[in-house]
CSV table of C-alpha atoms in Angstrom, one decimal:
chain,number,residue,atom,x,y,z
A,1,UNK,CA,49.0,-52.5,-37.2
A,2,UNK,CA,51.9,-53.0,-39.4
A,3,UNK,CA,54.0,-53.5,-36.9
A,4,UNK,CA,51.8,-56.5,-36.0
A,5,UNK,CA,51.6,-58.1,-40.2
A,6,UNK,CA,55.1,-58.0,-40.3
A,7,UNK,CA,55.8,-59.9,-36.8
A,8,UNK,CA,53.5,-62.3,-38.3
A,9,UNK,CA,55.3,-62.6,-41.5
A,10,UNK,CA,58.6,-63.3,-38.8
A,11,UNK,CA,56.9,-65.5,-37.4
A,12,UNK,CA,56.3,-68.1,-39.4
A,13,UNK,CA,59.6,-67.6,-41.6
A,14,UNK,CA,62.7,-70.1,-42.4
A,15,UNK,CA,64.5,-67.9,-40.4
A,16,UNK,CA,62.8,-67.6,-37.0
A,17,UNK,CA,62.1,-71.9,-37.3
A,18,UNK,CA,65.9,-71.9,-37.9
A,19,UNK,CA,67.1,-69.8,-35.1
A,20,UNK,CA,64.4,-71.6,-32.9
A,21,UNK,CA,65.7,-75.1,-33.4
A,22,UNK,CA,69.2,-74.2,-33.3
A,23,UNK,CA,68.6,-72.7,-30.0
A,24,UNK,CA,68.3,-76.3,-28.8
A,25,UNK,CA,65.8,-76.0,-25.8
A,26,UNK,CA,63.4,-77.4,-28.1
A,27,UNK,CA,65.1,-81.1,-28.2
A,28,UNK,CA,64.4,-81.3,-24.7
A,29,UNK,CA,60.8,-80.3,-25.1
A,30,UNK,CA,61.1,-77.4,-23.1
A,31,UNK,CA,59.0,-74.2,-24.4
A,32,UNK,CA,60.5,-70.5,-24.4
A,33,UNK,CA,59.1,-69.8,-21.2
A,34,UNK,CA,60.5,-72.6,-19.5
A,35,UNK,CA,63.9,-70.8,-19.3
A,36,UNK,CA,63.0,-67.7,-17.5
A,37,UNK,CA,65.1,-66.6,-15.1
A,38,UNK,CA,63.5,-67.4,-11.6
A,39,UNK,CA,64.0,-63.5,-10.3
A,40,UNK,CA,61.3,-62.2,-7.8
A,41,UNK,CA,58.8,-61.4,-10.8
A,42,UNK,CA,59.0,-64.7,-12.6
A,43,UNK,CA,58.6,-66.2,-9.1
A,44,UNK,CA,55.4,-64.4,-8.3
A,45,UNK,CA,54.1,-64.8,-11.5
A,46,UNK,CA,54.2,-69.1,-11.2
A,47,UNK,CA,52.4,-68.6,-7.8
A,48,UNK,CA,49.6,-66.9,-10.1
A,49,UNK,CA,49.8,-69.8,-12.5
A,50,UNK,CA,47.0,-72.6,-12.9
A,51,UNK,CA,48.4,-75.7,-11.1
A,52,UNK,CA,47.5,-78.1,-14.2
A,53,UNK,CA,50.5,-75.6,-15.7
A,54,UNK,CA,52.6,-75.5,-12.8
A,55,UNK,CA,52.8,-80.0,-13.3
A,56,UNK,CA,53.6,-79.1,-16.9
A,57,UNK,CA,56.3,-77.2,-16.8
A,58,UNK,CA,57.4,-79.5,-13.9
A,59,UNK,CA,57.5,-82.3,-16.0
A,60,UNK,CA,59.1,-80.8,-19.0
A,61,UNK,CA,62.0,-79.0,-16.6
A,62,UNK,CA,62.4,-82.8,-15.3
A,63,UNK,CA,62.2,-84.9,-18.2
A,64,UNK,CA,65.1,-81.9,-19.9
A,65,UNK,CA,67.5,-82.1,-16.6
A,66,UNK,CA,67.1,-86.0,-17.4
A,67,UNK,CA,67.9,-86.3,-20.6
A,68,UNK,CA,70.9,-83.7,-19.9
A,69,UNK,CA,72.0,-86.3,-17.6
A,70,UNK,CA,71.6,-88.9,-20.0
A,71,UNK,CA,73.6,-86.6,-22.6
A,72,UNK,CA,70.5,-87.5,-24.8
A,73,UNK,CA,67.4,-85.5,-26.5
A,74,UNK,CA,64.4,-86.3,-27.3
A,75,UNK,CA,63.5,-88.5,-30.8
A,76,UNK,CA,62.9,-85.2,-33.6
A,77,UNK,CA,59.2,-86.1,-33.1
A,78,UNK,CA,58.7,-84.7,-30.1
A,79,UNK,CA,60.8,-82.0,-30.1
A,80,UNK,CA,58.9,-78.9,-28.8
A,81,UNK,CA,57.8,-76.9,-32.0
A,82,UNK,CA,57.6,-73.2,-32.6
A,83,UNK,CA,54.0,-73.5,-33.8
A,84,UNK,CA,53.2,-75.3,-30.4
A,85,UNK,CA,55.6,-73.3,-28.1
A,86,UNK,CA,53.3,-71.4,-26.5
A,87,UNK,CA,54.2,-68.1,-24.3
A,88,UNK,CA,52.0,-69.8,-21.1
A,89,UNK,CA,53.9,-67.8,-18.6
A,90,UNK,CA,54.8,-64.3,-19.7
A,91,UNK,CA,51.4,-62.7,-19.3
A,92,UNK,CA,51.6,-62.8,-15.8
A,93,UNK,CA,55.1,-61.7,-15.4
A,94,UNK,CA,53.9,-58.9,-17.3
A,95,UNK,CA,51.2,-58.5,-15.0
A,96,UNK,CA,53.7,-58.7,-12.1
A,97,UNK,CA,55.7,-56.2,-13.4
A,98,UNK,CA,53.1,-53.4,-14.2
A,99,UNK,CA,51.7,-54.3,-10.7
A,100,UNK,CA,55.5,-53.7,-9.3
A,101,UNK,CA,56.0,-50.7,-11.4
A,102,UNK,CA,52.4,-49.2,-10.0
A,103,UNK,CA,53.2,-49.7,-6.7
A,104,UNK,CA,56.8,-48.8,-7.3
A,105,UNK,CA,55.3,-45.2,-8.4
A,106,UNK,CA,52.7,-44.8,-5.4
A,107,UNK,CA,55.2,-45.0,-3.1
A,108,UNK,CA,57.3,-42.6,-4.8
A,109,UNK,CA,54.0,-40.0,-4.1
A,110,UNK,CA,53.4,-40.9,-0.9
């Protein structure tokens, strides 16, 4: 429970907005999970995902290889923000990973 209060606290200080935006991802209106590395987890878990969230991240993986192109970013306006920057995708890699782990360990038994 404390553990939780002082993420919180994290959260929402100076310090995490700072490292957030100089990370740079942001400027391109890309979201934390946007970056995963496509290994055989993070792949099954996008086949799992909604497809109104699949067209999402689609478009904001497009519109950021654009703008890299371009050598550009987006105006500061609509730069991604941590408040907004929602984890949509890590659930269900977690999900993918416990199921990999479970079945991992039943095959050890049998």
């Amino acid at each position: 429970m404390a553990l939780r209060m002082v993420q919180k606290r994290f959260m929402s200080s100076g310090l995490q907005r700072f490292c957030y935006n100089l990370s740079g991802f942001n400027k391109y209106g890309l979201m934390r999970d946007d970056l995963l590395y496509e290994d055989s987890d993070v792949k099954e878990a996008l086949h799992r995902l909604p497809q109104n969230l699949i067209d999402e991240r689609n478009y904001r993986i497009l519109r950021a290889t654009q703008l890299s192109i371009t050598k550009s970013v987006l105006p500061k306006e609509e730069w991604t923000k941590l408040e907004n920057d929602v984890l949509y995708l890590t659930p269900y890699v977690n999900e993918v990973i416990k199921e990999r782990r479970e079945r991992e360990e039943w095959n050890k038994t049998h």
